[in-house]
mmCIF file of C-alpha atoms in Angstrom:
data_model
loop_
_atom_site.group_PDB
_atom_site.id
_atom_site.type_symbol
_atom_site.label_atom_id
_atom_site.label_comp_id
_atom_site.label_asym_id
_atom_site.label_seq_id
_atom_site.Cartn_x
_atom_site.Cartn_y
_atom_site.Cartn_z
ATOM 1 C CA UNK I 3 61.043 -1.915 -0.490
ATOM 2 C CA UNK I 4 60.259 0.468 2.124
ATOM 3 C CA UNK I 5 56.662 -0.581 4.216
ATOM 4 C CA UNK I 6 53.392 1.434 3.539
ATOM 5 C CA UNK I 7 53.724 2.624 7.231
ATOM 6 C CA UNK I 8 56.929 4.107 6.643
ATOM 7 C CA UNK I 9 55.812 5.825 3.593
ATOM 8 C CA UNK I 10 52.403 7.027 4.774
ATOM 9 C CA UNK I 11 53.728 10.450 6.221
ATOM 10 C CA UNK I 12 55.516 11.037 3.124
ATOM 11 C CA UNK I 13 52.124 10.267 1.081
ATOM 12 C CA UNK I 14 50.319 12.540 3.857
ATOM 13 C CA UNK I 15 52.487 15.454 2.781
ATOM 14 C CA UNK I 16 52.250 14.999 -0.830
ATOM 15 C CA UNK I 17 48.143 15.198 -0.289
ATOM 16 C CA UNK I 18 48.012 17.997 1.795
ATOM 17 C CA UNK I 19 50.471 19.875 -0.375
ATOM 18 C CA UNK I 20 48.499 19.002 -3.971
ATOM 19 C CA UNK I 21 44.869 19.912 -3.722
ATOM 20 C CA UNK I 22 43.019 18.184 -5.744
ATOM 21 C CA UNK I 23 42.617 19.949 -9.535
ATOM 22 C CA UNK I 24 38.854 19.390 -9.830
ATOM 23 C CA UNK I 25 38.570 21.703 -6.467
ATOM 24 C CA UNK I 26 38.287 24.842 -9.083
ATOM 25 C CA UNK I 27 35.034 23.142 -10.813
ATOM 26 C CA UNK I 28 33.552 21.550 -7.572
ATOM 27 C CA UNK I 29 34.613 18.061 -6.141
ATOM 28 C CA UNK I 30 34.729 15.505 -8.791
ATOM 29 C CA UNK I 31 36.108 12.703 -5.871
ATOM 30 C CA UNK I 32 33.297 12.390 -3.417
ATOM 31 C CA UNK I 33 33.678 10.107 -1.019
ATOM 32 C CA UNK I 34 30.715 9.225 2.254
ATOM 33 C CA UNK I 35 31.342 7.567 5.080
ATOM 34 C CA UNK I 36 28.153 6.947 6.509
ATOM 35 C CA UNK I 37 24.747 5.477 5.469
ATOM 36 C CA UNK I 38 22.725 7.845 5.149
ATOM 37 C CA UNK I 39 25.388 10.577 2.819
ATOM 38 C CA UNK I 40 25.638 7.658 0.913
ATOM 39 C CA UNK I 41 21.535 7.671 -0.193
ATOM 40 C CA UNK I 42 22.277 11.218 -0.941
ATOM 41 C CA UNK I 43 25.299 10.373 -3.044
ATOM 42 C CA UNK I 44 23.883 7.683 -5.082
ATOM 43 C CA UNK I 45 20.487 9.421 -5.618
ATOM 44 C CA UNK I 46 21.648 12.664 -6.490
ATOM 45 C CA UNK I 47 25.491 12.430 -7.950
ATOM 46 C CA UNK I 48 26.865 10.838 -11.187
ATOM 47 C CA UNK I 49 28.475 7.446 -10.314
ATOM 48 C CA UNK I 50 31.786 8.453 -11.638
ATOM 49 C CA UNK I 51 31.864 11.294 -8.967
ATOM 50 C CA UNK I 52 31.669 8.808 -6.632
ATOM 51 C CA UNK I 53 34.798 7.430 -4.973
ATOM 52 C CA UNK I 54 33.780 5.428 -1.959
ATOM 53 C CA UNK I 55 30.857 4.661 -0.274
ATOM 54 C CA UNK I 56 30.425 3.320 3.411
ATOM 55 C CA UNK I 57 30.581 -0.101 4.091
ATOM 56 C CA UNK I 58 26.840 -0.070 4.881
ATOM 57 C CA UNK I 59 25.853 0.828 1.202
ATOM 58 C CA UNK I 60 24.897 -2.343 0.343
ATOM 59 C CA UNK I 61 23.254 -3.419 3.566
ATOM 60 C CA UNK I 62 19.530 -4.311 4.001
ATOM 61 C CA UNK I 63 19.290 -0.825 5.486
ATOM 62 C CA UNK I 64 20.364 1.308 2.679
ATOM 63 C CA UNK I 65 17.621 2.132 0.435
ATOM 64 C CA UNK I 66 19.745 2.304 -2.545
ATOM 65 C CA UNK I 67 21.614 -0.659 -1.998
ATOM 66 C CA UNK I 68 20.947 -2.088 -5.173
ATOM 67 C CA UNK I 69 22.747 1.290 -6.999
ATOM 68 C CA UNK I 70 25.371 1.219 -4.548
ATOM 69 C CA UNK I 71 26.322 -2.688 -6.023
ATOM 70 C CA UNK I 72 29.882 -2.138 -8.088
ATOM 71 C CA UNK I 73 30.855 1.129 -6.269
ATOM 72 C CA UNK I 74 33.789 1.050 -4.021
ATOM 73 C CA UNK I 75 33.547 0.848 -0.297
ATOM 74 C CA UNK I 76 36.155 2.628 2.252
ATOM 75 C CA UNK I 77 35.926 0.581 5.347
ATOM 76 C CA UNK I 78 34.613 3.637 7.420
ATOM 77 C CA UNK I 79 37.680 4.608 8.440
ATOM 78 C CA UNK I 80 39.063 7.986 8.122
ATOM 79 C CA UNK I 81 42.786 6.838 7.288
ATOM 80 C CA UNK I 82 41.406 4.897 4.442
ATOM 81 C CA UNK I 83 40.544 8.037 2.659
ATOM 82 C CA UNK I 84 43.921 9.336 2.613
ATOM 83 C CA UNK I 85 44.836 7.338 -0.084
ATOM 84 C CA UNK I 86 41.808 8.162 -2.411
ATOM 85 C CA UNK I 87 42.477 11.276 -3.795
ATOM 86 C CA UNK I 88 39.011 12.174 -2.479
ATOM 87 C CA UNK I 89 38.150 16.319 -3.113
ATOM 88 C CA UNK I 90 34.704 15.986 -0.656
ATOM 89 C CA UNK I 91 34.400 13.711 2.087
ATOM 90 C CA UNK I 92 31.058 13.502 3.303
ATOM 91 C CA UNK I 93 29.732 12.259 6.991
ATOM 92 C CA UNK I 94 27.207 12.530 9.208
ATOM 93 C CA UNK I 95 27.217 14.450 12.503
ATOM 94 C CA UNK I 96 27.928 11.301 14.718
ATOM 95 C CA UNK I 97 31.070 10.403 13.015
ATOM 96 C CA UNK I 98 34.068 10.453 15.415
ATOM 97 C CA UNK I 99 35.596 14.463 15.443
ATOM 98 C CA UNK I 100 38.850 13.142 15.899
ATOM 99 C CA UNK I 101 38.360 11.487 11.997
ATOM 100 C CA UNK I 102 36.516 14.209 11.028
ATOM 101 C CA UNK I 103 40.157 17.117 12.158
ATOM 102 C CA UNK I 104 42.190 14.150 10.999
ATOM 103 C CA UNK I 105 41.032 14.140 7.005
ATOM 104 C CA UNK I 106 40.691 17.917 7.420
ATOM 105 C CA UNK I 107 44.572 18.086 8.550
ATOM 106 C CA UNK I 108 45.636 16.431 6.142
ATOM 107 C CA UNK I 109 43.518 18.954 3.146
ATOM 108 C CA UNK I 110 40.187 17.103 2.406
ATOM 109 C CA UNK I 111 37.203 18.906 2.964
ATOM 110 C CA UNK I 112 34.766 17.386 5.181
ATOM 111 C CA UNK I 113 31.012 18.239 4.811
ATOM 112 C CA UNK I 114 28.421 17.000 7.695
ATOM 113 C CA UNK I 115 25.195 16.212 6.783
ATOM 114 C CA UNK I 116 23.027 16.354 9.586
ATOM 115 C CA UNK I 117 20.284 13.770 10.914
ATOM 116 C CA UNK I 118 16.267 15.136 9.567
ATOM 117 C CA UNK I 119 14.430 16.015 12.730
ATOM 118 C CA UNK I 120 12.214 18.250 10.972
ATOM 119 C CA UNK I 121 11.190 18.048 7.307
ATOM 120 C CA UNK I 122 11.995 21.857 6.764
ATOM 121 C CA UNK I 123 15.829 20.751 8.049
ATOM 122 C CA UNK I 124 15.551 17.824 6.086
ATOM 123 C CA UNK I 125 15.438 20.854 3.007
ATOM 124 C CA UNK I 126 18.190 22.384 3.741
ATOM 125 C CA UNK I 127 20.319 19.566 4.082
ATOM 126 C CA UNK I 128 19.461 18.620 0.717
ATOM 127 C CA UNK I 129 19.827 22.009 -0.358
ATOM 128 C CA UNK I 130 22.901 22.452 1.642
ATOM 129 C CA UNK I 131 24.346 19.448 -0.439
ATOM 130 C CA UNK I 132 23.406 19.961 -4.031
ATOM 131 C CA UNK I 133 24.479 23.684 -3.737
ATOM 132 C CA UNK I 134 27.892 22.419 -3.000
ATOM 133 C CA UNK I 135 27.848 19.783 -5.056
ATOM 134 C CA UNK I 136 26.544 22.052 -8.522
ATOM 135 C CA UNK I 137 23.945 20.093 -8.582
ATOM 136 C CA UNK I 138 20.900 22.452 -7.810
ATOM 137 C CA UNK I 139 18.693 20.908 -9.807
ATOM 138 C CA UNK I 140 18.835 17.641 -8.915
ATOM 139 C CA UNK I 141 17.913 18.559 -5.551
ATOM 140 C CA UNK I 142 15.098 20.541 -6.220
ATOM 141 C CA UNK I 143 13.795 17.686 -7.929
ATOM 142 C CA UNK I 144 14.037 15.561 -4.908
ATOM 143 C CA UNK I 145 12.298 18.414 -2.302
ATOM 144 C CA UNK I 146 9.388 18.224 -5.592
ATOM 145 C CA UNK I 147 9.082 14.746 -5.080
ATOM 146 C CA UNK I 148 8.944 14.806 -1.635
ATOM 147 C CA UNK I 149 6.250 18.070 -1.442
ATOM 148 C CA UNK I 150 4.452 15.842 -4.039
ATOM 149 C CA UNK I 151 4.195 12.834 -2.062
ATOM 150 C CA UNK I 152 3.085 15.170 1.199
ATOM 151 C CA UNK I 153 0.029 16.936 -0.740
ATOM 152 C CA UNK I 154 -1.232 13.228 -1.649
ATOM 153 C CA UNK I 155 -1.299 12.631 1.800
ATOM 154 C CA UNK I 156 -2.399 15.305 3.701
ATOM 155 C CA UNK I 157 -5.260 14.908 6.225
ATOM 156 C CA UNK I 158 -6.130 11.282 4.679
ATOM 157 C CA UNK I 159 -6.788 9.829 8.632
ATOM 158 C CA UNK I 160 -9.368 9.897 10.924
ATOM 159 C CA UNK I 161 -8.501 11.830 13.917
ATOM 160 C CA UNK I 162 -6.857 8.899 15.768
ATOM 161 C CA UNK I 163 -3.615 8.192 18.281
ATOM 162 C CA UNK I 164 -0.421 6.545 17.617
ATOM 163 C CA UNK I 165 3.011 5.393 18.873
ATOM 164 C CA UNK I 166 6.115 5.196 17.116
ATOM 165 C CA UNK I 167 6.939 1.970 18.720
ATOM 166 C CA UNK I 168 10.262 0.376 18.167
ATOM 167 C CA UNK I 169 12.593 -2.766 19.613
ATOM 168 C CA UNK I 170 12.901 -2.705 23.928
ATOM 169 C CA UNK I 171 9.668 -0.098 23.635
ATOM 170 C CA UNK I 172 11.811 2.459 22.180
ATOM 171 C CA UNK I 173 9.711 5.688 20.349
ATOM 172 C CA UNK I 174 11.977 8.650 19.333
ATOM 173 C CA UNK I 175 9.158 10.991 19.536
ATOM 174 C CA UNK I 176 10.419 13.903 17.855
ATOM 175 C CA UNK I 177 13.964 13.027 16.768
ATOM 176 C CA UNK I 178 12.705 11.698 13.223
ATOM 177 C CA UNK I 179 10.604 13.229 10.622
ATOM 178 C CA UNK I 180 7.542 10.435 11.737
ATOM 179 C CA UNK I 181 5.914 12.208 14.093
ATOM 180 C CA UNK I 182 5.802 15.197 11.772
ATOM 181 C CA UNK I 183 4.531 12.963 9.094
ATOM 182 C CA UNK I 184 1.711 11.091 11.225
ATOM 183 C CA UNK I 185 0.565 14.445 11.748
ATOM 184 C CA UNK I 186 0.595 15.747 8.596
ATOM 185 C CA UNK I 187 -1.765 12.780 8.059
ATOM 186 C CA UNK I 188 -4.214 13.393 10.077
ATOM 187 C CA UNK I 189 -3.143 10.947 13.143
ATOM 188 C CA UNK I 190 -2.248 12.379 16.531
ATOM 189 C CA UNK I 191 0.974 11.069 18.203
ATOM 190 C CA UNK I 192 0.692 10.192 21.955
ATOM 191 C CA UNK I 193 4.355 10.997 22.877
ATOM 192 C CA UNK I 194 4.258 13.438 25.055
ATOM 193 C CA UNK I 195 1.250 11.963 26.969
ATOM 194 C CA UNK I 196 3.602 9.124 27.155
ATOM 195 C CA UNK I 197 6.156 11.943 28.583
ATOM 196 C CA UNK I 198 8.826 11.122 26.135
ATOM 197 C CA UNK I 199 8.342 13.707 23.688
ATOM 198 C CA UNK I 200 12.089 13.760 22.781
ATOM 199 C CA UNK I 201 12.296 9.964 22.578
ATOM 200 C CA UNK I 202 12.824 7.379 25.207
ATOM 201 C CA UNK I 203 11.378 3.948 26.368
ATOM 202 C CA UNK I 204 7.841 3.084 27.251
ATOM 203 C CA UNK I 205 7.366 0.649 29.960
ATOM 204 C CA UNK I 206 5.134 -2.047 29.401
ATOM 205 C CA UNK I 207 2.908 -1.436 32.063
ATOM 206 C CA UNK I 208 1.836 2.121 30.974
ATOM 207 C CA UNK I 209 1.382 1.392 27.234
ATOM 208 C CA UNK I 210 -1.118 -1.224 28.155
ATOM 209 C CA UNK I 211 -2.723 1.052 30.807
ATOM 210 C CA UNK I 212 -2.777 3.894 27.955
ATOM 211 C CA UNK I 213 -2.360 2.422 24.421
ATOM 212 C CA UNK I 214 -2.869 4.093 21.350
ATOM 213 C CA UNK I 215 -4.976 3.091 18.806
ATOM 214 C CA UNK I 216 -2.608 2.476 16.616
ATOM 215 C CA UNK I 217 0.953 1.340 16.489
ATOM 216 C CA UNK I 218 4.033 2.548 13.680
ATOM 217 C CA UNK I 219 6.873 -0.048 13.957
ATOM 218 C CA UNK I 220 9.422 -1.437 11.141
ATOM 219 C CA UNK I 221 9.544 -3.948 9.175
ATOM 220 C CA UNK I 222 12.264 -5.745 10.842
ATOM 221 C CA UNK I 223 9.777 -6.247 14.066
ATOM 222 C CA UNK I 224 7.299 -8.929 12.245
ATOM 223 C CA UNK I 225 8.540 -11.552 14.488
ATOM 224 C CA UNK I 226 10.581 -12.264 17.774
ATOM 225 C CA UNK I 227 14.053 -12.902 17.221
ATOM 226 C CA UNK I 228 15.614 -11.643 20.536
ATOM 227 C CA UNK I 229 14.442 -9.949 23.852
ATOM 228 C CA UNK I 230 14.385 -6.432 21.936
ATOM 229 C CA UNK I 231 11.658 -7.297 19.179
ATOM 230 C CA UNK I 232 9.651 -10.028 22.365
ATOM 231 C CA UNK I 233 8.505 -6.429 23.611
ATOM 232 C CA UNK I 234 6.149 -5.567 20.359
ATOM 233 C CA UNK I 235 5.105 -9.451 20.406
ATOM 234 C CA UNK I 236 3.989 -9.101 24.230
ATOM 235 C CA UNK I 237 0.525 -10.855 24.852
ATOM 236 C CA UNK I 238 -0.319 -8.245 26.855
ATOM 237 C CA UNK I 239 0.497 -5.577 24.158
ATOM 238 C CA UNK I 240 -1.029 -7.769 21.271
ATOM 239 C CA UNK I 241 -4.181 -7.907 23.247
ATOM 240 C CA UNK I 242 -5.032 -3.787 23.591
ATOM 241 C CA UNK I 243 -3.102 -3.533 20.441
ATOM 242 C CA UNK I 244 -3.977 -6.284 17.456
ATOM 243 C CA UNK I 245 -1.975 -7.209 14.390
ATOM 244 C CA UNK I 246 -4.859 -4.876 12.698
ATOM 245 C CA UNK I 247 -4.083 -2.004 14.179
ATOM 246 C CA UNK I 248 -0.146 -1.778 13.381
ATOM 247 C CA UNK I 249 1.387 0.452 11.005
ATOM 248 C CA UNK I 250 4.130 -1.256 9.219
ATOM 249 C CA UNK I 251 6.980 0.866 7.214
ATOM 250 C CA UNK I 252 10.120 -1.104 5.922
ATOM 251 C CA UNK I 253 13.264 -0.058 7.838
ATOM 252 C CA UNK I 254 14.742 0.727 4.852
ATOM 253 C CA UNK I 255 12.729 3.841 4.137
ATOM 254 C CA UNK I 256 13.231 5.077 7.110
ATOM 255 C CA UNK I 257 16.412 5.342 9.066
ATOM 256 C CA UNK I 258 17.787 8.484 7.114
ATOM 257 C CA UNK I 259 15.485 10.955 5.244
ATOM 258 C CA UNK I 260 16.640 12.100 2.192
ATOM 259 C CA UNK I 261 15.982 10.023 -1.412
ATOM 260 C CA UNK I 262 13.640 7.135 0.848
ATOM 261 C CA UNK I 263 11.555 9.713 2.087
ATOM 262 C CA UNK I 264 8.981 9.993 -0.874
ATOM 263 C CA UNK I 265 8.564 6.333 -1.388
ATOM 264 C CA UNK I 266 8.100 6.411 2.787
ATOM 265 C CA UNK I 267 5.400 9.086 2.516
ATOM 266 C CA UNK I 268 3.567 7.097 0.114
ATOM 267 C CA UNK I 269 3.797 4.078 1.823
ATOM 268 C CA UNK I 270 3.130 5.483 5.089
ATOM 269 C CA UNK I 271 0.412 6.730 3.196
ATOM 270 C CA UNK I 272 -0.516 2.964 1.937
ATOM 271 C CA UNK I 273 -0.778 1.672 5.438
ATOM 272 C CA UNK I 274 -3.076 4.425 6.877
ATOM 273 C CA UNK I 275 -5.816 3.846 3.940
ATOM 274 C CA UNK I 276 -5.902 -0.075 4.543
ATOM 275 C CA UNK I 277 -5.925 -0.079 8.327
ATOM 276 C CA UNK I 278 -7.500 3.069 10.151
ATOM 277 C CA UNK I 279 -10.894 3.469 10.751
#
């Protein structure tokens, strides 16, 4: 019997050579291979339109991890989708190229979803995707959601300042929708007084020269487990910024915008009404 090695170029050939016969109706084999296609997959697609998932889609960070339980996982490798008969392969824009021209070589179509900066990109992702997908509606429901979520929110705080405040003093400032959010809120972020408007680490020293009045960090920084997370426990940063005055937002919510990003509005939302004054 001949090794799967020695067949693979053979079975490369055949897959490139056949597209795949649901192409004509839209992809009917969808497979993602990262975290954050894969909320958009299981939110918004049929489960038997789903061939793989990322190995992360059951993780603590995937906000639909509980859906994602039964569906197959791909490893996160590119050459393990050459044997799925996959018709859309979806990834995000920091998957490696070289996987990315490698699938595309051999026939798949690749789709990038990109990161949400902005929450009017964050639309057109999602539009992007369900257009492509035939699934129009479904999307539109998800943007509703989302706009609904926004207009129960809007202006609720007192004019106040805050820091998105993460492990090793990290804040990425504008990189993420939560800036835009705090805003929309009625809370004034202090990163570019901080002078990392684009992200970047805080020292110490000047947050507890300049705090804010109010810190946003995850859930996963409730307690010290390594020199990263001792930063947000500091004495000297619990002192000009108390337990009482931390916004806390499960981590789940919000590493990738998309289907979370209601439920993070509204508990964003939550934490705002119970702690600022």
């Amino acid at each position: 019997m001949r090794s799967l090695p020695a067949l693979l170029p053979c079975l490369l050939m055949a897959l490139a050579a056949a597209p795949p016969a649901a192409q004509a109706e839209g992809p009917r084999r969808v497979v993602s291979l990262n975290l954050c296609t894969d909320q958009l997959a299981l939110a918004l697609l049929d489960r038997d339109r789903i061939a793989s998932l990322s190995p992360l889609a059951t993780d603590r960070l995937s906000y639909l991890r509980e859906k994602a339980s039964g569906l197959p996982r791909n490893a996160g490798r590119g050459e393990t989708i050459l044997l799925t008969g996959a018709d859309l392969v979806l990834a995000g824009p920091f998957e490696a190229g070289a996987r990315r021209d490698l699938l595309r070589r051999q026939g798949f179509e690749v789709m990038v979803v990109g990161l949400w900066t902005r929450l009017d990109e964050g639309r057109a992702h999602v539009r992007a995707f369900a257009k492509r997908l035939g699934i129009e509606a479904r999307g539109e429901a998800l943007l509703a959601a989302i706009d609904g979520a926004l207009e129960r929110s809007r202006g609720i705080a007192p004019p106040r300042s805050v820091l998105v405040l993460q492990r090793r003093g990290y804040t990425p400032g504008d990189t993420t929708i939560l800036d835009e959010l705090l805003r929309h809120m009625g809370l004034a972020p202090i990163t570019v007084a901080m002078g990392v408007p684009h992200g970047g680490t805080v020292a110490l020293e000047r947050l507890v020269a300049n705090p804010p009045d109010y810190i946003l960090t995850g859930s996963g920084h409730r307690g010290v487990v390594d020199q990263g997370t001792a930063f947000l426990a500091h004495p000297a940063l619990a002192r000009v910024v108390p337990p009482e005055r931390r916004l806390v937002l499960a981590d789940d919510l919000t590493i990738c915008g998309g289907p979370s990003t209601p439920a993070a509005i509204d508990a964003l939302a939550a934490e705002i009404r119970a702690k600022v004054r």
